PDB file of C-alpha atoms in Angstrom:
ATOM      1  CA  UNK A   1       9.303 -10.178  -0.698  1.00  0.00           C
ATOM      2  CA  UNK A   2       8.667  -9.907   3.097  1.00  0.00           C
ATOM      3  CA  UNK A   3       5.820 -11.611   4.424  1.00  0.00           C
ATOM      4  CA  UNK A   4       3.415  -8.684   5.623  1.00  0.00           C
ATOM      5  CA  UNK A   5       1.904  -6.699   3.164  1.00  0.00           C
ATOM      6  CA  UNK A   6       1.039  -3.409   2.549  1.00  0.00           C
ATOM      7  CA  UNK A   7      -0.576   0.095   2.551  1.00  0.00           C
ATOM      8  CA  UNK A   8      -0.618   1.302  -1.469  1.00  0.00           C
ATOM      9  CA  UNK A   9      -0.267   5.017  -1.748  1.00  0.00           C
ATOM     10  CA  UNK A  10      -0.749   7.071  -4.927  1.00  0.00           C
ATOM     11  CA  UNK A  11       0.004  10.211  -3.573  1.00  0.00           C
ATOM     12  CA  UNK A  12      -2.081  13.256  -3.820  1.00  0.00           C
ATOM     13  CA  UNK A  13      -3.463  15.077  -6.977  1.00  0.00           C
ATOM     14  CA  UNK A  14      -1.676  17.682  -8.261  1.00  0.00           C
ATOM     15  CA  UNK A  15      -2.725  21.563  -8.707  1.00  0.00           C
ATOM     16  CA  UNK A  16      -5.938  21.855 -11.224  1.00  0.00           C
ATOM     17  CA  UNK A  17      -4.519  24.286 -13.256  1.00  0.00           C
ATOM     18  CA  UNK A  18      -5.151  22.837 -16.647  1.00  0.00           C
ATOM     19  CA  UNK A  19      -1.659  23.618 -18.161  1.00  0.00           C
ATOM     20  CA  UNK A  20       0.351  20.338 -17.266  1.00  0.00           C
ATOM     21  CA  UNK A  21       0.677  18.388 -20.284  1.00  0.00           C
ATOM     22  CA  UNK A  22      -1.159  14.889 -20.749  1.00  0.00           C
ATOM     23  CA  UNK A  23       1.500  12.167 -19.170  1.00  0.00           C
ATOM     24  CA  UNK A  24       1.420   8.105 -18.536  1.00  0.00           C
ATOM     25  CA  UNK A  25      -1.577   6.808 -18.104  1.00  0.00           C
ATOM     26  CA  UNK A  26      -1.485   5.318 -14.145  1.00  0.00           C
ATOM     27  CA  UNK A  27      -0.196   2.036 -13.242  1.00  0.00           C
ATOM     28  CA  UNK A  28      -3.152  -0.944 -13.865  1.00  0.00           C
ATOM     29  CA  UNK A  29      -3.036  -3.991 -11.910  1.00  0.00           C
ATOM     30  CA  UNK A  30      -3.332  -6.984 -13.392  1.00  0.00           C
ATOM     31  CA  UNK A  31      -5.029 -10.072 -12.198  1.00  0.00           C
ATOM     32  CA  UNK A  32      -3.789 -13.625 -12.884  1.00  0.00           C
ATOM     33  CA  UNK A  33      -5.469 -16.863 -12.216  1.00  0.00           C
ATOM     34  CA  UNK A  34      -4.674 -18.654  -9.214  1.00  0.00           C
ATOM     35  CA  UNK A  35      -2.699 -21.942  -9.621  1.00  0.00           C
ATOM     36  CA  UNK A  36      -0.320 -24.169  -8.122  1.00  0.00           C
ATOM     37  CA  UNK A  37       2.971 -25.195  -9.447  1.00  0.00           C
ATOM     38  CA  UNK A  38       5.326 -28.025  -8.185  1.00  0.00           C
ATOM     39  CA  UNK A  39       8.326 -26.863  -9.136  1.00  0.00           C
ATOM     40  CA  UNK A  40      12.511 -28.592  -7.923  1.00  0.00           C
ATOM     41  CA  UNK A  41      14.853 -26.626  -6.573  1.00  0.00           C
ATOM     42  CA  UNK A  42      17.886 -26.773  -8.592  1.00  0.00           C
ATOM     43  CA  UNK A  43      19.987 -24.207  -7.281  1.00  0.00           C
ATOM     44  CA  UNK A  44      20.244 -22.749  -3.405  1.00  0.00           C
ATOM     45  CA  UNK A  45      22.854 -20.237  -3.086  1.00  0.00           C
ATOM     46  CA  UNK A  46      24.123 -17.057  -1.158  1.00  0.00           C
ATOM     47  CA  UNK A  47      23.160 -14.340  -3.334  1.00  0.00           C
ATOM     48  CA  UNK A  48      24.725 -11.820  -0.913  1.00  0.00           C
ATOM     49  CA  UNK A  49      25.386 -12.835   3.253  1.00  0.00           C
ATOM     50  CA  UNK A  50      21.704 -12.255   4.279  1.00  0.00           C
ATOM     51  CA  UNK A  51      19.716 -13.860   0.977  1.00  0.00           C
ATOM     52  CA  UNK A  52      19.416 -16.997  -0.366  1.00  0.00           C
ATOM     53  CA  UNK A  53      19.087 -17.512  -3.923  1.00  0.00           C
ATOM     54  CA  UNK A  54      16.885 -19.708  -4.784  1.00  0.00           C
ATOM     55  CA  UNK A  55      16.259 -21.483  -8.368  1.00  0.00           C
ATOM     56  CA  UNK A  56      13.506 -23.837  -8.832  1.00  0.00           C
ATOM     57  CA  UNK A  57      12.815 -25.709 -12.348  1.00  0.00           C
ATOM     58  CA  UNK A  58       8.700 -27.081 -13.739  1.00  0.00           C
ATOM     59  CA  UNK A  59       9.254 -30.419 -13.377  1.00  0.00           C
ATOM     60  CA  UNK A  60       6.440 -33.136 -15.036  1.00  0.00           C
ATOM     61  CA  UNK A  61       3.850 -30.738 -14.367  1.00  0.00           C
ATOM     62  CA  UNK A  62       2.621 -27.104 -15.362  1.00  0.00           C
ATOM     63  CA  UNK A  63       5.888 -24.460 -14.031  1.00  0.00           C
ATOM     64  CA  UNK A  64       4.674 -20.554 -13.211  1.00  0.00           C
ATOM     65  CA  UNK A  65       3.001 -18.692 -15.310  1.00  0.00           C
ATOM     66  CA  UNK A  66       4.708 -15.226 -15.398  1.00  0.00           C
ATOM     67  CA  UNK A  67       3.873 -12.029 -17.763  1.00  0.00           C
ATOM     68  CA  UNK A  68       6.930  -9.984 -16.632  1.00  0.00           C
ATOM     69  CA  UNK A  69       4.973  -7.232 -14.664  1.00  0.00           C
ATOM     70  CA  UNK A  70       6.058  -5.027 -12.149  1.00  0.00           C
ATOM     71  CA  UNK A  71       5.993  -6.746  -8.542  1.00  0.00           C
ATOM     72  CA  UNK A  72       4.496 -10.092  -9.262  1.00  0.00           C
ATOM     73  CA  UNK A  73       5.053 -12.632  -6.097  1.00  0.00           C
ATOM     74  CA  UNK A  74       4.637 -15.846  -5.496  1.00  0.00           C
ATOM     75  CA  UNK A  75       3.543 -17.525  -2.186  1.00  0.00           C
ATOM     76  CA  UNK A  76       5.419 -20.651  -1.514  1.00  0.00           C
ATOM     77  CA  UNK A  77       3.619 -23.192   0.451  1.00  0.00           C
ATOM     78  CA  UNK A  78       5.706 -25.125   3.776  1.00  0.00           C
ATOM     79  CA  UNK A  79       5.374 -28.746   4.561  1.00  0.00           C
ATOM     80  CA  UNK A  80       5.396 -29.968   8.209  1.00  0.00           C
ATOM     81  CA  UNK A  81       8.814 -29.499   9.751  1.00  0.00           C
ATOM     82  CA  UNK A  82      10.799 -32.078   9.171  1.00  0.00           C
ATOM     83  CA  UNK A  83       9.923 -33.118   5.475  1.00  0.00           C
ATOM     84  CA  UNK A  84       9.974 -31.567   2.081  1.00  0.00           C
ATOM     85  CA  UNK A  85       6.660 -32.551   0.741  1.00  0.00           C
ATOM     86  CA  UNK A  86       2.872 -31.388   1.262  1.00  0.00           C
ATOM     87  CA  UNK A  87       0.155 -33.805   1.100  1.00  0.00           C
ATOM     88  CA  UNK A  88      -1.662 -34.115  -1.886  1.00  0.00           C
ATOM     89  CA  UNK A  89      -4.401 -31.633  -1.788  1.00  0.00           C
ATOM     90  CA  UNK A  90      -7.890 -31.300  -2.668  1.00  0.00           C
ATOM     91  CA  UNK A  91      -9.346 -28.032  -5.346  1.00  0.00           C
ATOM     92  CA  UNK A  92     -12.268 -26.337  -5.158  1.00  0.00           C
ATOM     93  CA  UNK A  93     -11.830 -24.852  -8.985  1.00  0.00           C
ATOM     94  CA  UNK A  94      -8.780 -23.786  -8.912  1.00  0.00           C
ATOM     95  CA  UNK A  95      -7.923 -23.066  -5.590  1.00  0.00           C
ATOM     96  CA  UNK A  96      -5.853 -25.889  -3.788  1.00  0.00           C
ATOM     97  CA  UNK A  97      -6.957 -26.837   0.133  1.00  0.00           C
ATOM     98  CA  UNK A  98      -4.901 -28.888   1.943  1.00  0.00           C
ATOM     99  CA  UNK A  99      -6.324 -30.728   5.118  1.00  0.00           C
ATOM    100  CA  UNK A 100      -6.468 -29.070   8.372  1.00  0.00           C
ATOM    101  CA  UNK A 101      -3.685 -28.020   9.651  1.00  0.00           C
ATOM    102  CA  UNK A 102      -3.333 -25.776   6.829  1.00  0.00           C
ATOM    103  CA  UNK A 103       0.444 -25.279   5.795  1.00  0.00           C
ATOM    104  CA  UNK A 104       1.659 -22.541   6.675  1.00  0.00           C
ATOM    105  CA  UNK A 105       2.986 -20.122   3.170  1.00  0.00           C
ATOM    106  CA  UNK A 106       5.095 -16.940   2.516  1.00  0.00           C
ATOM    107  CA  UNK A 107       5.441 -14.570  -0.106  1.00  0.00           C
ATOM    108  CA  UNK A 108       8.066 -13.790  -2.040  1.00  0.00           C
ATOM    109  CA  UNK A 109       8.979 -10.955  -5.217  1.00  0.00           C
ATOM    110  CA  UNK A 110       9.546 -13.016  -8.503  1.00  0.00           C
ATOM    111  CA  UNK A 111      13.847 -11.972  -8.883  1.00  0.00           C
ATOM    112  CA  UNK A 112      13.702 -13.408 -12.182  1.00  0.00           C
ATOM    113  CA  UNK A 113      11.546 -16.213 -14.487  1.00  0.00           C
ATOM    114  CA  UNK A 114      13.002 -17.696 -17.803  1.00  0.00           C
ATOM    115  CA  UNK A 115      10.197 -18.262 -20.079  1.00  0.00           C
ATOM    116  CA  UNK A 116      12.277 -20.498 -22.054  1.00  0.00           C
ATOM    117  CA  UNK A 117      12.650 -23.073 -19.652  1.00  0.00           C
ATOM    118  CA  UNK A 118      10.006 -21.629 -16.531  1.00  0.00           C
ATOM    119  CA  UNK A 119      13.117 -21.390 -13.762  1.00  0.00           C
ATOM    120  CA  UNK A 120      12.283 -19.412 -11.370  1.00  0.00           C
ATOM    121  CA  UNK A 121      14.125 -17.533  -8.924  1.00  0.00           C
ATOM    122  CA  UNK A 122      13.242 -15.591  -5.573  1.00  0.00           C
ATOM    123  CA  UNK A 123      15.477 -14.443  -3.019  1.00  0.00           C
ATOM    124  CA  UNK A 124      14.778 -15.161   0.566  1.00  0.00           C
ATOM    125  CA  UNK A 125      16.018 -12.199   3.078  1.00  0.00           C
ATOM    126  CA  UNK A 126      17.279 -14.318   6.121  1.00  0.00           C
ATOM    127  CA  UNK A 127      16.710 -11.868   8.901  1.00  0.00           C
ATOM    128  CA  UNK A 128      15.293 -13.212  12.266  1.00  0.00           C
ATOM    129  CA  UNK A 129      13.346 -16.646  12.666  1.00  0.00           C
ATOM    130  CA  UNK A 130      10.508 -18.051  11.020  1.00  0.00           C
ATOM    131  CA  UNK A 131       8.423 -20.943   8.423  1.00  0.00           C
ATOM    132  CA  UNK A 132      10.098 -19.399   6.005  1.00  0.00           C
ATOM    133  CA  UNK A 133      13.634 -18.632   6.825  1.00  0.00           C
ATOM    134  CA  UNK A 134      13.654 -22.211   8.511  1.00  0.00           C
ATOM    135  CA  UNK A 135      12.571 -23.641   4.692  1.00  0.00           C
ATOM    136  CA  UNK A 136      14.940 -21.991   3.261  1.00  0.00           C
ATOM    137  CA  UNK A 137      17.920 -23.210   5.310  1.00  0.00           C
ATOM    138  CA  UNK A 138      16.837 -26.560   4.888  1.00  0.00           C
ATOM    139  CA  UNK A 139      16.072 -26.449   1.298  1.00  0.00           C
ATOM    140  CA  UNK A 140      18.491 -28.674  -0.383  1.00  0.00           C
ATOM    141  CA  UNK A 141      18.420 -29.313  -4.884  1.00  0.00           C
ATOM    142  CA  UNK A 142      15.983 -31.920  -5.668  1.00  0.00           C
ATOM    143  CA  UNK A 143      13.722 -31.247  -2.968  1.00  0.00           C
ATOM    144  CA  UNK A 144      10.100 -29.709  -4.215  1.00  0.00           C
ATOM    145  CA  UNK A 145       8.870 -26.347  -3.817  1.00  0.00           C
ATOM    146  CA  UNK A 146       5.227 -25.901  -3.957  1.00  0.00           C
ATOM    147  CA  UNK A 147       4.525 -22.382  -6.037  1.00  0.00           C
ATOM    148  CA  UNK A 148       1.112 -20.846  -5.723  1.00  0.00           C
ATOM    149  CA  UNK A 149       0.651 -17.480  -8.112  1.00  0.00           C
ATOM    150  CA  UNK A 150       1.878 -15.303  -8.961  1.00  0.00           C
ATOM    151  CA  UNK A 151      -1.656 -13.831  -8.220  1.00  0.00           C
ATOM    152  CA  UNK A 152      -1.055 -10.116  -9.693  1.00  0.00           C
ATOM    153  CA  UNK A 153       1.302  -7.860 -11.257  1.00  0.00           C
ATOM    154  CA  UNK A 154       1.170  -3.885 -12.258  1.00  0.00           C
ATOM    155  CA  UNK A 155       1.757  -2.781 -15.808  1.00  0.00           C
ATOM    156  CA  UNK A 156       3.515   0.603 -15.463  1.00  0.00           C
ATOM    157  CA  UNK A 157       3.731   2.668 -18.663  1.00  0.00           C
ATOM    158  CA  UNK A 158       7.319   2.836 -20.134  1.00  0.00           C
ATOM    159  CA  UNK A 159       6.757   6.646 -20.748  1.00  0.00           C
ATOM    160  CA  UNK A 160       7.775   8.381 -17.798  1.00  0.00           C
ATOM    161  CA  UNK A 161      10.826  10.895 -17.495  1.00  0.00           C
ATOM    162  CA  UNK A 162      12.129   9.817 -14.254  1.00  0.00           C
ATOM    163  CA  UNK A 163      11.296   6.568 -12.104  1.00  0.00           C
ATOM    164  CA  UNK A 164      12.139   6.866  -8.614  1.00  0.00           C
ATOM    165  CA  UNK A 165      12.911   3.486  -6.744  1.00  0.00           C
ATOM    166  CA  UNK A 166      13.420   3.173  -3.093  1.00  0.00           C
ATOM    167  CA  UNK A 167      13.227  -0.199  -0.785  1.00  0.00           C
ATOM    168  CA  UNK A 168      15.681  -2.115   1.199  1.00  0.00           C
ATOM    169  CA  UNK A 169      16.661  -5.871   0.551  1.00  0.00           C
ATOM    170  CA  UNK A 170      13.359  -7.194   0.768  1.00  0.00           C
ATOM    171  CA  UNK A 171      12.492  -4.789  -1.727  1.00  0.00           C
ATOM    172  CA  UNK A 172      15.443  -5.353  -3.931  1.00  0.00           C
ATOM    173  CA  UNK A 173      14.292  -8.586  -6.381  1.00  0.00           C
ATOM    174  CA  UNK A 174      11.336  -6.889  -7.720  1.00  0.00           C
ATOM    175  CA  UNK A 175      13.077  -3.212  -7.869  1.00  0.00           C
ATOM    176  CA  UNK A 176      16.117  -5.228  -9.512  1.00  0.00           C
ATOM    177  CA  UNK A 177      14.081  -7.239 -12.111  1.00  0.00           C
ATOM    178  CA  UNK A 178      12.247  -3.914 -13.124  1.00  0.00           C
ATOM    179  CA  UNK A 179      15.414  -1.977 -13.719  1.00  0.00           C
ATOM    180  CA  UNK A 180      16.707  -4.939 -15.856  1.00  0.00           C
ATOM    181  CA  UNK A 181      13.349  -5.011 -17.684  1.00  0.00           C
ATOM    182  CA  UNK A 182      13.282  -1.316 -18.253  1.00  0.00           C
ATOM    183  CA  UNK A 183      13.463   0.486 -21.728  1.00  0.00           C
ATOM    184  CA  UNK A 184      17.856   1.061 -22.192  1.00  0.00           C
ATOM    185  CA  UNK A 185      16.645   5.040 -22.940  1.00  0.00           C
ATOM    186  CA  UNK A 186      14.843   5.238 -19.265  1.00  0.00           C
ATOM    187  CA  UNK A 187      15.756   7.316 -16.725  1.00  0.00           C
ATOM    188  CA  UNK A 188      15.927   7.738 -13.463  1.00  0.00           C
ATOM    189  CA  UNK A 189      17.620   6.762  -9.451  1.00  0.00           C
ATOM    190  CA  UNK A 190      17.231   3.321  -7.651  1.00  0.00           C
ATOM    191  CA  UNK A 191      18.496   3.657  -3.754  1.00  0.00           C
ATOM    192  CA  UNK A 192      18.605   0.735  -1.990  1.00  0.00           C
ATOM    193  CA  UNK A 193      19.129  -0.030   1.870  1.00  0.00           C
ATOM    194  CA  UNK A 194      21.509  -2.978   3.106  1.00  0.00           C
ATOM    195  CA  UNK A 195      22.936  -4.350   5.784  1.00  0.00           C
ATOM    196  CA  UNK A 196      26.107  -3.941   4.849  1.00  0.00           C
ATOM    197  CA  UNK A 197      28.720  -2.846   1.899  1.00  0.00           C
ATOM    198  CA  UNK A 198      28.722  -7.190   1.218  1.00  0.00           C
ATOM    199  CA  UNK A 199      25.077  -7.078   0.539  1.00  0.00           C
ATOM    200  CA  UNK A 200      25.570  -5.406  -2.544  1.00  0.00           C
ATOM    201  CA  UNK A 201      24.309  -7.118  -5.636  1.00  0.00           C
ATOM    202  CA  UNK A 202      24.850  -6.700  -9.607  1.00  0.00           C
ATOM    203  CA  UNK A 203      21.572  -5.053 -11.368  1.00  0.00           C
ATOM    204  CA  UNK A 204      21.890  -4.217 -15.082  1.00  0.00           C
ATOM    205  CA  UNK A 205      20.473  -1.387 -15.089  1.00  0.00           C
ATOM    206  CA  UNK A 206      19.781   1.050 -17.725  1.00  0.00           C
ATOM    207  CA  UNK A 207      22.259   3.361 -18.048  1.00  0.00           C
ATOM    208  CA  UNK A 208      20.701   6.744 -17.446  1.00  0.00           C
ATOM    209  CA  UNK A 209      18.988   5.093 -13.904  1.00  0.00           C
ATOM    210  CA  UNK A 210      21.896   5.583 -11.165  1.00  0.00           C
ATOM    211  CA  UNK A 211      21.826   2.684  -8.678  1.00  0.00           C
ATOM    212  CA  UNK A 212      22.647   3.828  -5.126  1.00  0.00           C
ATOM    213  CA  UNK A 213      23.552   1.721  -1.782  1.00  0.00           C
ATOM    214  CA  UNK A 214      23.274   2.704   1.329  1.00  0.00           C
ATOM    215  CA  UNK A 215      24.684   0.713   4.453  1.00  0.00           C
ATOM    216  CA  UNK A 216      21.867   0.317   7.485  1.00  0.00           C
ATOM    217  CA  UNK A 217      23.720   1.956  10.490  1.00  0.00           C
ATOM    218  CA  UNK A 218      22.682  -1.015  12.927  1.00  0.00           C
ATOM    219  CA  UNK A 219      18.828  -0.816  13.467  1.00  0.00           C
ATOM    220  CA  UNK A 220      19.063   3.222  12.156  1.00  0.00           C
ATOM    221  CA  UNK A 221      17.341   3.779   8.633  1.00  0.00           C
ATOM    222  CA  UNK A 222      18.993   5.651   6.462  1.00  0.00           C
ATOM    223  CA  UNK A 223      16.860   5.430   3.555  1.00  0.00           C
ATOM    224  CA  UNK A 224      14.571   8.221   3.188  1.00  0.00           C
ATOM    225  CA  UNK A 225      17.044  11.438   4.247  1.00  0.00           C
ATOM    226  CA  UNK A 226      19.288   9.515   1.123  1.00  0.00           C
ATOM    227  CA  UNK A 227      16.061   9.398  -1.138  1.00  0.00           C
ATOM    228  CA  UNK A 228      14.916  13.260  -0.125  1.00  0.00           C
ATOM    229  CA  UNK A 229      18.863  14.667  -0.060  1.00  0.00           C
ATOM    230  CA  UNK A 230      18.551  14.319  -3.968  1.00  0.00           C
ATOM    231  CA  UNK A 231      15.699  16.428  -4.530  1.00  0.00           C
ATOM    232  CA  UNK A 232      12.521  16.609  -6.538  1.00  0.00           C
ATOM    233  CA  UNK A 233      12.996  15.115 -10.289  1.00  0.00           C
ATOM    234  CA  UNK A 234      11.669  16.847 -12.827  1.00  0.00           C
ATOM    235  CA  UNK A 235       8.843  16.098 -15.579  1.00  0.00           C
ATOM    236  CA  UNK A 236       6.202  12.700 -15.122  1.00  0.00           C
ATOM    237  CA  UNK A 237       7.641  10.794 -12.116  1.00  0.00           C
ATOM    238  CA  UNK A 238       6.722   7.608 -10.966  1.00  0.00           C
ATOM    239  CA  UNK A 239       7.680   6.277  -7.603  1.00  0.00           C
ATOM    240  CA  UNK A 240       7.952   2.509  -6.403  1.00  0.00           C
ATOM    241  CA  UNK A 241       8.702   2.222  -2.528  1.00  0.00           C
ATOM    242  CA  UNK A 242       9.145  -1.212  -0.820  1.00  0.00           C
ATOM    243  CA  UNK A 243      10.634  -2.158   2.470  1.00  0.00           C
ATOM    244  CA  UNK A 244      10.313  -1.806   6.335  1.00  0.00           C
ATOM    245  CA  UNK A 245       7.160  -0.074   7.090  1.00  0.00           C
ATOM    246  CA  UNK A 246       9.484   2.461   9.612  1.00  0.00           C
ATOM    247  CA  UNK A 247      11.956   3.038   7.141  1.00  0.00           C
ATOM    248  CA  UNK A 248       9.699   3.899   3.809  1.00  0.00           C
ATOM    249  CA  UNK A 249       6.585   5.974   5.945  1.00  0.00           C
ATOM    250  CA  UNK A 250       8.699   9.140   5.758  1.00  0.00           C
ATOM    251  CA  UNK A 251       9.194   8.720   1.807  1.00  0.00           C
ATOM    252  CA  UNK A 252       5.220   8.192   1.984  1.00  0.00           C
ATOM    253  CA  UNK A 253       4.649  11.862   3.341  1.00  0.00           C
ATOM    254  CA  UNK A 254       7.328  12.936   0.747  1.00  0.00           C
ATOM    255  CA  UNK A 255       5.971  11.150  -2.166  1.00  0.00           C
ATOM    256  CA  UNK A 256       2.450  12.921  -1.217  1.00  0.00           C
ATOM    257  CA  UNK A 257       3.202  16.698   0.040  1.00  0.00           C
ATOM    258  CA  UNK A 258       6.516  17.178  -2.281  1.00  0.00           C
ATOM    259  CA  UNK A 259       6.369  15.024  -5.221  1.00  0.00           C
ATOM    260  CA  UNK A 260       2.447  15.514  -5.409  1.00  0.00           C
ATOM    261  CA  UNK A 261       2.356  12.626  -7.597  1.00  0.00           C
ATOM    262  CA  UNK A 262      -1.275  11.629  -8.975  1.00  0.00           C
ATOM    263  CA  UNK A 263      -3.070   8.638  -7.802  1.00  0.00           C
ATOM    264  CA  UNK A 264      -1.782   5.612  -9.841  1.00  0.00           C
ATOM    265  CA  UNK A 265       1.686   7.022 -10.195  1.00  0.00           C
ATOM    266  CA  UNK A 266       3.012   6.040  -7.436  1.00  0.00           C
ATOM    267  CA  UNK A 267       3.241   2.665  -4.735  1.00  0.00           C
ATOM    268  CA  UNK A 268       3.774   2.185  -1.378  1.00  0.00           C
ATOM    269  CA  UNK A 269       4.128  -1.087   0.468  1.00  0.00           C
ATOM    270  CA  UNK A 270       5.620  -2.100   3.884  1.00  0.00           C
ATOM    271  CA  UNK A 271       7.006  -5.874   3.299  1.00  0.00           C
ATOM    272  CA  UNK A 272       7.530  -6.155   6.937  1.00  0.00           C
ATOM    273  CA  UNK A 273       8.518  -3.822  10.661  1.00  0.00           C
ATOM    274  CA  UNK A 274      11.363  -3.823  12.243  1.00  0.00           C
ATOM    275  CA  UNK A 275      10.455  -4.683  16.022  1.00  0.00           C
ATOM    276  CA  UNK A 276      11.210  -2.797  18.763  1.00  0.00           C
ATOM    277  CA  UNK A 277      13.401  -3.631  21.686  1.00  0.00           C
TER     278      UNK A 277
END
């Protein structure tokens, strides 16, 4: 998950006819308590030539406590450049605070969690410079990542006809993990925004949702005329849009003015923008 978050939109209501039959009930978010987990990196990989993979095992202590909702994240907390560990810090219930300067932290989508043996994975998108594209070069196995969250998750009903997915790699762990999670019998289209054809990665999804890639024409989005080129789905649709902010705002309007979804049905959320120039 990229590191600025987002504008949620539900979309507007639709016409107050009274004939539409009952659907879903919305999307409810769920709140978790706040802890922190100290977890080893046992596995940093290429997952495709602009993400790193990376696996990270509970060690002596507590691992993450996942429920397997839709979009949980994690924040990862940085040491100080030029070491792998944090100082030891102090809680105020449960809420670690680390003495001034405060480490810097990302977030990042939950790819997978085994609640066999609490690994966790996230995938970090390596494009331009920052805390946390410079930790996760440097992160070697053995080394400790420090886990706060997940914080939240959504709990989206399993009852829809058609689930519309749209995002780019930043949005691909938590629209992957949901389409593996998904009842086999669901329906519905996935499109997903790369860099390029290499970027590509396995998703088992179910096999009435189509999984679509489209290649990034250099800084050109090509995202939302691919999303809106396959038309309106019919019956109860629920939309899930993450990515750049420039590149998902047209879907926005869409998922509003043509879709007309009702407010909980849908989600909206810019993971980062694409700067100019």
């Amino acid at each position: 998950m990229g590191e600025k978050a987002a504008k949620k939109a539900g979309g507007a209501a639709p016409g107050e006819s009274g004939t539409e039959p009952a659907g879903p009930p919305p999307m409810e978010k769920v709140k978790y308590p706040m802890r922190l987990a100290v977890l080893t990196a046992v596995r940093v990989e290429w997952a495709s030539p602009s993400v790193l993979r990376i696996v990270a095992a509970p060690g002596e202590g507590a691992g993450v406590e996942s429920r397997g909702l839709v979009g949980e994240y994690v924040r990862v907390v940085i040491p100080p450049a030029g070491s792998s560990t944090l100082p030891e810090p102090e809680y105020k219930g449960e809420k670690p605070v680390w003495p001034k300067p405060t480490p810097p932290s990302r977030k990042y989508t939950v790819r997978r969690h085994d609640p066999a043996t609490g690994e966790l994975e996230i995938n970090v998108v390596l494009h331009g410079r920052g805390r946390g594209v410079e930790w996760a070069r440097a992160l070697r196995p053995g080394d400790p990542v420090y886990v706060l969250g997940p914080k939240s998750g959504y709990r989206v009903d399993d009852g829809y006809d058609f689930y519309l997915l749209a995002g780019d790699e930043t949005g691909l762990p938590g629209m992957a993990r949901w389409l593996e999670a998904m009842p086999r019998g669901a329906r519905g289209r996935a499109v997903v925004e790369v860099p390029s054809p290499d970027s590509r990665q396995e998703i088992d999804a179910p096999e009435g949702v189509s999984v679509e890639w489209v290649t990034r024409e250099g800084a050109e989005s090509r995202l939302a005329e691919t999303v809106i080129a396959g038309g309106v789905p019919e019956g109860h649709v629920f939309m899930w849009l993450a990515g750049e902010s420039g590149s998902i705002r047209p879907l926005r309007a869409w998922m509003r003015q043509e879709l007309r979804l009702p407010k909980g049905h849908g989600y909206s959320s810019g993971y980062w923008k694409l700067k100019e120039g």
